[in-house]
Coordinates of C-alpha atoms and ligand atoms in Angstrom, one line a residue:
X28 CA 0.0 0.0 0.0
X29 CA 2.8 2.4 0.9
X30 CA 5.2 3.4 -1.8
X31 CA 8.6 4.9 -2.1
X32 CA 8.5 6.9 -5.3
X33 CA 11.6 8.3 -7.0
X34 CA 11.3 11.8 -5.8
X35 CA 14.6 13.3 -4.7
X36 CA 15.1 13.6 -0.9
X37 CA 16.7 17.0 -0.2
X38 CA 18.2 17.7 3.2
X39 CA 19.1 21.2 4.1
X40 CA 19.6 23.4 7.2
X41 CA 22.0 25.7 8.9
X42 CA 25.7 24.9 9.2
X43 CA 26.6 22.1 11.7
X44 CA 23.1 20.6 11.8
X45 CA 24.3 17.2 10.4
X46 CA 23.0 17.4 6.8
X47 CA 25.8 15.3 5.4
X48 CA 25.8 12.7 8.1
X49 CA 22.0 12.2 7.9
X50 CA 22.0 12.4 4.1
X51 CA 24.6 9.6 3.9
X52 CA 22.7 7.4 6.3
X53 CA 19.4 7.9 4.4
X54 CA 21.0 7.2 1.1
X55 CA 22.7 4.1 2.4
X56 CA 19.5 2.6 3.9
X57 CA 17.5 3.3 0.8
X58 CA 20.3 2.2 -1.6
X59 CA 20.2 5.6 -3.4
X60 CA 23.1 7.7 -4.7
X61 CA 24.2 10.4 -2.3
X62 CA 25.1 13.9 -3.4
X63 CA 26.7 16.5 -1.1
X64 CA 26.4 19.8 -3.1
X65 CA 29.5 21.4 -1.4
X66 CA 31.6 18.3 -2.4
X67 CA 30.4 18.5 -6.0
X68 CA 31.3 22.2 -6.2
X69 CA 34.7 21.6 -4.6
X70 CA 35.4 18.8 -7.0
X71 CA 34.4 20.8 -10.0
X72 CA 36.3 24.0 -9.0
X73 CA 39.4 22.0 -8.0
X74 CA 39.7 24.0 -4.8
X75 CA 38.2 24.2 -1.4
X76 CA 35.2 26.4 -0.5
X77 CA 37.3 28.8 1.5
X78 CA 39.6 29.1 -1.6
X79 CA 36.6 29.7 -3.9
X80 CA 35.4 32.5 -1.5
X81 CA 38.8 34.0 -1.2
X82 CA 39.8 33.8 -4.9
X83 CA 36.5 34.1 -6.8
X84 CA 34.2 35.7 -4.3
X85 CA 30.9 34.5 -2.7
X86 CA 29.0 35.5 -5.9
X87 CA 30.9 33.0 -7.9
X88 CA 30.2 30.3 -5.4
X89 CA 26.4 31.1 -5.4
X90 CA 26.4 30.9 -9.2
X91 CA 27.9 27.5 -9.0
X92 CA 25.2 26.5 -6.6
X93 CA 22.5 27.8 -8.9
X94 CA 23.9 25.8 -11.8
X95 CA 24.0 22.7 -9.7
X96 CA 20.4 23.1 -8.5
X97 CA 19.2 23.3 -12.1
X98 CA 21.2 20.1 -12.9
X99 CA 20.1 18.1 -9.8
X100 CA 16.4 19.1 -10.1
X101 CA 16.3 17.3 -13.5
X102 CA 17.4 14.0 -11.9
X103 CA 15.4 11.5 -9.8
X104 CA 16.0 9.1 -7.0
X105 CA 18.9 11.1 -5.3
X106 CA 19.5 11.9 -1.7
X107 CA 21.0 15.4 -1.7
X108 CA 22.6 17.3 1.3
X109 CA 22.8 20.9 0.3
X110 CA 25.1 23.7 1.4
X111 CA 23.5 25.7 4.2
X112 CA 22.9 28.7 2.0
X113 CA 21.8 27.0 -1.2
X114 CA 18.1 26.9 -0.6
X115 CA 17.9 30.3 1.0
X116 CA 17.6 31.6 -2.6
X117 CA 13.9 31.4 -3.4
X118 CA 14.5 30.3 -7.0
X119 CA 16.8 27.5 -5.9
X120 CA 14.3 26.5 -3.3
X121 CA 11.4 26.4 -5.7
X122 CA 13.4 24.5 -8.4
X123 CA 15.0 22.0 -6.0
X124 CA 11.8 21.2 -4.1
X125 CA 9.3 21.2 -6.9
X126 CA 9.1 17.5 -7.0
X127 CA 11.3 16.5 -4.0
X128 CA 10.8 15.8 -0.4
X129 CA 12.5 18.7 1.5
X130 CA 13.8 18.4 5.0
X131 CA 15.3 21.1 7.1
X132 CA 17.5 20.0 10.1
X133 CA 17.3 22.3 13.1
X134 CA 19.4 23.0 16.2
X135 CA 19.2 25.8 18.8
X136 CA 21.8 28.5 18.5
X137 CA 23.7 27.4 21.6
X138 CA 24.0 23.9 20.1
X139 CA 25.3 25.3 16.8
X140 CA 27.9 27.4 18.7
X141 CA 29.1 24.3 20.5
X142 CA 29.3 22.3 17.3
X143 CA 31.1 25.0 15.4
X144 CA 33.7 25.6 18.2
X145 CA 37.1 24.7 16.9
X146 CA 35.9 23.9 13.3
X147 CA 37.8 25.3 10.4
X148 CA 36.9 25.1 6.7
X149 CA 33.6 27.1 6.9
X150 CA 34.1 30.5 5.4
X151 CA 31.0 32.0 6.9
X152 CA 31.3 30.4 10.4
X153 CA 32.7 33.6 12.0
X154 CA 29.5 35.3 11.0
X155 CA 27.1 32.5 12.0
X156 CA 24.8 34.4 14.4
X157 CA 23.9 37.0 11.8
X158 CA 23.4 34.3 9.2
X159 CA 21.2 32.3 11.6
X160 CA 18.8 35.2 11.9
X161 CA 19.0 36.1 8.3
X162 CA 18.2 32.6 7.0
X163 CA 15.5 31.9 9.5
X164 CA 12.6 32.8 7.3
X165 CA 14.0 31.0 4.2
X166 CA 14.4 27.8 6.2
X167 CA 10.8 28.1 7.4
X168 CA 9.7 27.7 3.8
X169 CA 11.1 24.1 3.7
X170 CA 8.1 21.8 4.1
X171 CA 9.5 19.4 6.8
X172 CA 11.6 20.2 9.8
X173 CA 13.4 17.9 12.2
X174 CA 15.0 18.9 15.4
X175 CA 18.4 17.3 15.8
X176 CA 19.1 17.9 19.4
X177 CA 19.3 14.8 21.7
X178 CA 19.0 12.5 18.6
X179 CA 21.5 10.4 16.9
X180 CA 22.1 10.8 13.1
X181 CA 20.6 7.3 12.7
X182 CA 17.4 8.4 14.5
X183 CA 17.0 11.4 12.4
X184 CA 17.7 9.4 9.2
X185 CA 15.0 6.9 10.3
X186 CA 12.6 9.7 10.7
X187 CA 13.3 11.0 7.2
X188 CA 12.9 7.5 5.8
X189 CA 9.7 6.8 7.6
X190 CA 8.3 10.1 6.3
X191 CA 9.1 9.4 2.7
X192 CA 8.2 5.7 2.7
X193 CA 5.0 5.8 4.7
X194 CA 3.0 7.9 2.4
X195 CA 0.6 7.8 -0.5
X196 CA 1.0 10.3 -3.3
X197 CA -2.1 11.9 -4.8
X198 CA -1.7 13.2 -8.3
X199 CA -3.9 16.2 -9.2
X200 CA -4.0 18.6 -12.2
X201 CA -2.2 21.2 -10.0
X202 CA 0.7 18.9 -9.0
X203 CA 0.9 16.1 -6.5
X204 CA 0.7 16.1 -2.7
X205 CA 1.4 13.4 -0.2
X206 CA -0.6 11.8 2.6
X207 CA 1.9 11.0 5.3
X208 CA 1.3 8.4 8.0
X209 CA 3.2 9.6 11.1
X210 CA 2.0 8.0 14.3
X211 CA 4.3 10.1 16.3
X212 CA 3.4 13.4 14.7
X213 CA 1.6 15.0 17.5
X214 CA 3.8 13.6 20.2
X215 CA 7.1 14.7 18.7
X216 CA 8.7 18.1 19.1
X217 CA 10.0 20.0 16.1
X218 CA 8.6 17.9 13.4
X219 CA 7.1 20.9 11.8
X220 CA 5.6 21.5 8.4
X221 CA 5.6 25.2 8.2
X222 CA 5.9 28.3 6.2
X223 CA 6.9 31.8 7.0
X224 CA 3.8 32.4 9.1
X225 CA 1.6 29.5 10.2
X226 CA -1.8 29.4 11.8
X227 CA -3.6 26.4 13.1
X228 CA -7.3 26.3 12.9
X229 CA -8.9 23.9 15.3
X230 CA -12.1 23.7 17.4
X231 CA -12.7 24.3 21.1
X232 CA -12.8 20.6 22.0
X233 CA -9.5 19.8 20.3
X234 CA -7.9 22.9 21.6
X235 CA -8.5 21.7 25.1
X236 CA -7.0 18.3 24.4
X237 CA -4.1 19.3 22.1
X238 CA -3.1 22.9 22.5
X239 CA 0.1 22.2 24.3
X240 CA 1.1 19.4 21.9
X241 CA 0.3 21.7 19.0
X242 CA 2.5 24.4 20.3
X243 CA 5.6 22.2 20.3
X244 CA 4.9 19.9 17.3
X245 CA 3.6 22.5 14.8
X246 CA 5.2 25.5 16.3
X247 CA 2.4 27.9 15.0
X248 CA 2.3 31.6 15.1
X249 CA -1.4 31.5 16.0
X250 CA -3.9 28.8 17.1
X251 CA -7.4 29.9 16.1
X252 CA -10.4 28.0 17.5
X253 CA -13.8 27.8 16.1
X254 CA -16.9 26.4 17.9
X255 CA -17.4 22.7 17.7
X256 CA -20.3 21.4 15.6
X257 CA -21.7 21.2 12.1
X258 CA -23.9 24.2 12.9
X259 CA -20.7 26.3 12.8
X260 CA -19.6 25.2 9.3
X261 CA -20.9 28.5 8.0
X262 CA -19.9 31.6 6.1
X263 CA -20.1 33.5 9.5
X264 CA -17.3 31.3 10.8
X265 CA -15.3 31.8 7.6
X266 CA -15.7 35.6 8.0
X267 CA -14.4 35.3 11.6
X268 CA -11.5 33.2 10.4
X269 CA -10.5 35.9 7.8
X270 CA -10.5 38.4 10.7
X271 CA -8.2 36.1 12.7
X272 CA -5.9 35.6 9.7
X273 CA -5.5 39.3 9.3
X274 CA -4.9 39.7 13.0
X275 CA -2.2 37.0 12.9
X276 CA -0.6 38.8 9.9
X277 CA -1.0 35.9 7.5
X278 CA 0.0 36.8 4.0
X279 CA 0.2 35.0 0.7
X280 CA 3.2 33.0 1.7
X281 CA 1.6 31.8 4.9
X282 CA 0.1 28.4 5.6
X283 CA -3.1 27.4 7.4
X284 CA -3.2 24.0 9.1
X285 CA -6.6 22.4 9.7
X286 CA -6.3 20.3 12.9
X287 CA -9.7 18.7 13.4
X288 CA -12.5 16.7 11.9
X289 CA -14.3 17.3 8.7
X290 CA -16.0 20.5 9.9
X291 CA -12.7 22.1 10.8
X292 CA -11.1 20.8 7.5
X293 CA -13.9 22.0 5.3
X294 CA -14.2 25.4 7.0
X295 CA -10.6 26.2 7.4
X296 CA -9.9 24.9 3.9
X297 CA -12.5 27.2 2.4
X298 CA -11.1 30.1 4.3
X299 CA -7.6 29.2 3.1
X300 CA -8.8 28.8 -0.5
X301 CA -10.3 32.3 -0.5
X302 CA -8.2 34.4 1.8
X303 CA -6.0 36.6 -0.4
X304 CA -7.2 34.5 -3.3
X305 CA -5.8 31.4 -1.7
X306 CA -3.0 30.5 0.6
X307 CA -1.4 27.1 1.4
X308 CA -3.3 24.7 3.5
X309 CA -2.3 21.5 5.3
X310 CA -4.7 19.0 6.6
X311 CA -4.1 17.2 9.9
X312 CA -7.3 15.2 10.3
X313 CA -8.2 14.1 13.8
X314 CA -11.5 12.2 13.2
X315 CA -11.6 8.9 11.5
X316 CA -14.1 10.4 9.0
X317 CA -11.7 13.2 8.2
X318 CA -8.7 10.8 7.8
X319 CA -10.4 8.5 5.3
X320 CA -12.6 10.9 3.5
X321 CA -12.8 14.7 3.9
X322 CA -9.1 15.5 4.2
X323 CA -8.3 13.9 0.8
X324 CA -9.5 15.1 -2.5
X325 CA -9.5 18.9 -2.2
X326 CA -13.2 19.7 -1.6
X327 CA -13.7 22.4 1.0
X328 CA -16.8 24.4 1.8
X329 CA -19.5 25.4 4.2
X330 CA -23.3 25.0 4.6
X331 CA -26.0 27.4 3.9
X332 CA -29.3 27.4 5.8
X333 CA -30.8 26.0 2.6
X334 CA -28.6 23.0 2.6
X335 CA -25.2 21.3 3.2
X336 CA -22.0 22.2 1.4
X337 CA -23.7 24.7 -0.9
X338 CA -20.7 27.0 -1.0
X339 CA -17.3 25.7 -1.6
X340 CA -14.2 25.3 -3.7
X341 CA -11.6 22.9 -4.8
X342 CA -8.4 23.5 -2.8
X343 CA -5.8 20.8 -2.8
X344 CA -3.9 20.5 0.5
X345 CA -0.1 20.9 0.4
X346 CA 0.1 17.8 2.5
X347 CA -2.1 15.6 4.6
X348 CA -0.7 14.2 7.9
X349 CA -2.4 11.2 9.4
X350 CA -1.4 10.5 13.0
X351 CA -3.5 7.5 14.0
X352 CA -2.8 8.1 17.7
X353 CA -5.0 11.2 17.8
X354 CA -7.9 8.7 17.5
X355 CA -7.3 7.7 21.1
X356 CA -9.3 10.7 22.2
X357 CA -12.0 10.4 19.6
X358 CA -15.4 9.5 21.2
X359 CA -16.7 6.0 20.3
X360 CA -19.7 7.4 18.5
X361 CA -17.4 9.4 16.2
X362 CA -15.4 6.2 15.5
X363 CA -18.6 4.6 14.3
X364 CA -19.4 7.7 12.2
X365 CA -16.0 7.4 10.4
X366 CA -16.7 3.8 9.8
X367 CA -19.8 4.7 7.9
X368 CA -17.6 6.3 5.2
X369 CA -15.2 3.3 5.4
X370 CA -18.2 1.0 4.7
X371 CA -19.1 3.3 1.8
X372 CA -15.6 2.9 0.4
X373 CA -15.9 -0.8 0.9
X374 CA -19.2 -1.0 -1.0
X375 CA -17.8 1.2 -3.8
X376 CA -14.4 -0.5 -4.4
X377 CA -12.8 -2.6 -1.7
X378 CA -14.9 -5.4 -0.1
X379 CA -12.0 -6.3 2.2
X380 CA -13.0 -3.2 4.2
X381 CA -16.4 -4.8 4.8
X382 CA -14.6 -7.8 6.3
X383 CA -12.4 -5.7 8.5
X384 CA -15.3 -3.5 9.7
X385 CA -16.7 -5.5 12.6
X386 CA -13.3 -5.5 14.4
X387 CA -12.5 -1.9 13.4
X388 CA -10.4 -0.8 16.4
X389 CA -8.0 -3.7 16.0
X390 CA -7.8 -3.3 12.2
X391 CA -7.7 0.5 12.2
X392 CA -4.3 0.9 10.5
X393 CA -5.2 -1.2 7.6
X394 CA -8.7 0.2 7.4
X395 CA -7.4 3.8 7.1
X396 CA -4.9 3.0 4.4
X397 CA -7.3 0.9 2.3
X398 CA -10.1 3.4 2.7
X399 CA -7.9 6.3 1.7
X400 CA -6.6 4.4 -1.3
X401 CA -10.2 4.0 -2.6
X402 CA -10.7 7.7 -2.3
X403 CA -7.4 8.6 -3.9
X404 CA -8.1 6.3 -6.9
X405 CA -11.4 8.0 -7.5
X406 CA -10.2 11.6 -7.0
X407 CA -7.2 11.0 -9.2
X408 CA -9.4 9.7 -12.0
X409 CA -11.9 12.6 -11.7
X410 CA -10.5 15.5 -9.7
X411 CA -13.3 17.9 -10.3
X412 CA -16.3 15.6 -10.1
X413 CA -17.2 15.5 -13.7
X414 CA -17.9 11.8 -13.7
X415 CA -17.1 8.9 -11.4
X416 CA -16.2 11.0 -8.4
X417 CA -19.9 11.4 -7.9
X418 CA -19.8 7.7 -6.8
X419 CA -18.4 8.9 -3.5
X420 CA -21.9 10.3 -2.8
X421 CA -23.2 6.8 -2.3
X422 CA -25.6 7.1 0.6
X423 CA -25.1 10.9 0.8
X424 CA -28.2 12.1 -1.0
X425 CA -30.3 10.4 1.7
X426 CA -27.7 11.1 4.4
X427 CA -27.5 14.9 3.8
X428 CA -31.3 15.2 3.9
X429 CA -31.5 13.2 7.1
X430 CA -28.9 15.4 8.7
X431 CA -30.6 18.5 7.5
X432 CA -34.1 17.5 8.6
X433 CA -32.8 16.5 12.0
X434 CA -31.4 20.0 12.4
X435 CA -28.0 18.3 12.4
X436 CA -28.8 16.4 15.6
X437 CA -28.1 13.2 13.6
X438 CA -24.3 13.4 12.9
X439 CA -23.0 13.1 9.3
X440 CA -21.6 9.6 9.7
X441 CA -24.8 8.2 11.2
X442 CA -26.8 9.8 8.5
X443 CA -24.5 8.3 5.9
X444 CA -24.9 4.9 7.4
X445 CA -28.6 5.1 7.1
X446 CA -28.2 6.6 3.6
X447 CA -26.1 3.5 2.5
X448 CA -28.9 1.2 3.6
X449 CA -31.5 3.4 1.9
X450 CA -29.4 3.4 -1.3
X451 CA -29.3 -0.4 -1.2
X452 CA -33.0 -0.7 -0.6
X453 CA -33.7 1.7 -3.5
X454 CA -31.3 -0.3 -5.7
X455 CA -33.1 -3.5 -4.9
X456 CA -36.5 -1.9 -5.3
X457 CA -35.5 -0.8 -8.8
X458 CA -34.3 -4.3 -9.6
X459 CA -30.7 -3.2 -10.1
X460 CA -29.0 -5.4 -7.6
X461 CA -29.3 -8.8 -5.9
X462 CA -32.3 -8.9 -3.6
X463 CA -30.3 -9.7 -0.5
X464 CA -27.9 -6.6 -0.8
X465 CA -30.0 -4.4 1.5
X466 CA -29.9 -7.0 4.2
X467 CA -26.2 -7.4 3.8
X468 CA -25.5 -3.6 3.9
X469 CA -27.8 -3.3 7.0
X470 CA -25.9 -6.1 8.6
X471 CA -22.5 -4.4 8.1
X472 CA -23.8 -0.9 9.2
X473 CA -25.7 -2.2 12.2
X474 CA -22.9 -4.7 13.0
X475 CA -20.6 -1.8 14.1
X476 CA -23.3 -0.2 16.2
X477 CA -24.5 2.5 13.8
X478 CA -28.3 3.2 13.7
X479 CA -30.1 1.5 10.8
X480 CA -33.4 3.3 10.9
X481 CA -34.3 7.0 10.7
X482 CA -36.9 7.0 13.4
X483 CA -39.8 9.4 13.2
X484 CA -38.7 11.7 10.4
X485 CA -41.3 12.7 7.8
X486 CA -40.4 11.1 4.4
X487 CA -42.0 14.1 2.6
X488 CA -39.7 16.5 4.6
X489 CA -36.7 14.4 3.7
X490 CA -37.6 14.2 0.1
X491 CA -38.0 18.0 0.1
X492 CA -34.5 18.4 1.6
X493 CA -33.1 16.0 -1.0
X494 CA -34.4 18.1 -3.8
X495 CA -32.2 21.1 -2.7
X496 CA -29.2 18.7 -3.1
X497 CA -26.8 20.4 -5.5
X498 CA -26.3 17.1 -7.3
X499 CA -30.0 17.0 -8.4
X500 CA -29.6 18.6 -11.8
X501 CA -32.5 20.8 -13.1
X502 CA -34.7 19.4 -10.4
X503 CA -34.2 15.8 -11.6
X504 CA -33.5 13.3 -8.9
X505 CA -30.1 11.8 -9.0
X506 CA -28.8 8.9 -6.8
X507 CA -25.7 6.8 -6.6
X508 CA -27.0 3.2 -6.4
X509 CA -25.5 -0.2 -6.4
X510 CA -25.7 -3.0 -9.0
X511 CA -23.7 -5.0 -6.5
X512 CA -20.7 -4.6 -4.2
X513 CA -18.0 -2.7 -6.2
X514 CA -20.5 -1.7 -8.9
X515 CA -21.9 1.8 -8.3
X516 CA -24.1 3.4 -10.8
X517 CA -25.5 6.9 -11.1
X518 CA -29.3 6.8 -11.7
X519 CA -31.4 9.9 -12.6
X520 CA -35.1 10.4 -12.7
X521 CA -36.1 7.9 -10.0
X522 CA -39.8 8.3 -9.4
X523 CA -40.7 10.2 -6.3
X524 CA -43.1 7.4 -5.2
X525 CA -40.2 4.9 -5.1
X526 CA -38.0 7.2 -3.0
X527 CA -40.9 7.9 -0.6
X528 CA -41.6 4.1 -0.3
X529 CA -37.9 3.6 0.6
X530 CA -38.0 6.4 3.2
X531 CA -41.2 4.9 4.7
X532 CA -39.4 1.5 5.0
X533 CA -36.4 3.3 6.7
X534 CA -38.5 4.8 9.4
Ligands
LIG15 N1 -14.7 17.7 2.0 C1 -15.1 16.5 1.8 O1 -14.7 15.9 0.8 C2 -15.9 15.8 2.8 C3 -16.1 14.5 2.8 C4 -16.9 13.9 3.8 C5 -17.4 14.6 4.8 N2 -17.2 16.0 4.8 C6 -17.7 16.8 5.9 O2 -17.1 16.4 7.1 C7 -18.0 16.8 8.2 C8 -18.0 15.6 9.2 O3 -16.7 15.4 9.7 P1 -16.5 14.7 11.1 O4 -17.3 13.5 11.2 O5 -15.1 14.6 11.3 O6 -17.2 15.8 12.1 P2 -16.6 16.9 13.1 O7 -15.6 17.6 12.5 O8 -17.8 17.6 13.6 O9 -16.0 16.0 14.2 C9 -16.8 15.1 15.0 C10 -16.6 15.4 16.5 O10 -15.4 14.7 16.9 C11 -14.6 15.7 17.6 N3 -13.2 15.2 17.4 C12 -12.6 15.2 16.2 N4 -11.4 14.6 16.3 C13 -11.2 14.4 17.6 C14 -10.2 13.8 18.4 N5 -9.1 13.3 17.9 N6 -10.4 13.7 19.8 C15 -11.6 14.1 20.3 N7 -12.6 14.6 19.6 C16 -12.4 14.8 18.3 C17 -15.0 17.0 17.0 O11 -14.6 18.0 18.0 C18 -16.5 16.8 16.9 O12 -17.1 17.1 18.1 C19 -19.3 17.2 7.6 O13 -19.4 18.6 7.6 C20 -19.2 16.7 6.2 O14 -20.0 17.4 5.3 C21 -16.5 16.6 3.9

């Protein structure tokens, strides 16, 4: 499931942070060629770096660096340790990291001072304090940061390797991004994915649980909290976020992290997509539903009083970070809600998920990876929902309407669970699928403790809510139904009487 692709791995950072040591160890373990850019320059110039500085000047050295960046960026499968100043240049940085994993090694100034003591051969070492301050912002623009204090070179190398191996790449028309699996993400200090200015958007519940951890793992300039609940996934909350972004000084080079479930991800993502015509956005999903579904695929948005997700945008995250350990604090009911989307993915394309579902806590690692892979395959094939991406709405036409009619008292996942059963019942009623499919789907949904019946909701009210669904084109009903497991089909123009009969049965 996890892949090591051939993107270059680029290790940079201030002088004396161990770039070469770590780079060599990474290259050795992965069996990749290792390039130390300073060594290449020395070799080509036929003299040491202090000699280049003394005889040709720093400008000549920087030009050699620029030429080398252009050359290396064309190649694949390398592990590259750069000179400390190479990626301070924005063009070098952009070119080198365009399709590479970039890591910046960090150390506190006192540590650097101690490491530099007595060293020779670094022409700029005498000036290091000034340079440290001067380069700080440029280093912040490297996507991944690793603190090097109290860690061996091997430990740091292992962290780099885990990061690049344990990920799924998502290809989009705007470039690709990675979904990283990092079970130590929230517990570790200094593993920071950051930009010049970074704000975390989270909600009040998660802020109480994770504020202190967020401070040291993400190292943000601001933590902005929104109220907890679907009822706050609104334009009013987005407007409040814009205000907080301005207050925090976020500009076009800043990044917004969404740390939360689907509500935080959708709302913060929409704010990031529209603030200053769009700034970078990183998803750190904390609910199972957000991990397997909402954080992947680039759909962000908010609800209107008239219906769910009626305002939104496509905004691809820069990266998605999945730390399965944050699920330890997720309430049991929310686990089950996330499992509703997992079951949906199982019904759409991966029946193994349906076998794993009853024992979901024990199988969670495999479940998350398999369910994400289903979503990735669909969104890669149809990034803007022109065709098969609509299959991901299986159970959602019913589900959204149930949520809405309940005034959002029924959570999204529970509504989707009922919606999946309703979709199977409607498929059977229309003679599209084996007659025992509804019973099977009900068994899987009910088997994990999700409700299987709607209760006392009025079918007419639910039908009315469905007809505001944005997927109903020109007022014509539109459902994703099943011809069998793994065989979704979009069906339009289903007679109202059939839908009402199904809703009656679901009461
Ligand atoms: N953008 C998409 O592609 C997409 C796809 C599916 C669903 N969604 C949207 O996602 C939303 C539902 O997401 P959700 O189910 O994550 O709801 P949610 O964001 O409301 O989270 C559910 C509850 O769990 C809490 N929570 C989350 N993580 C926690 C943790 N680690 N520890 C303790 N509590 C935690 C939250 O505070 C909240 O109370 C809906 O708005 C839905 O429309 C979007």
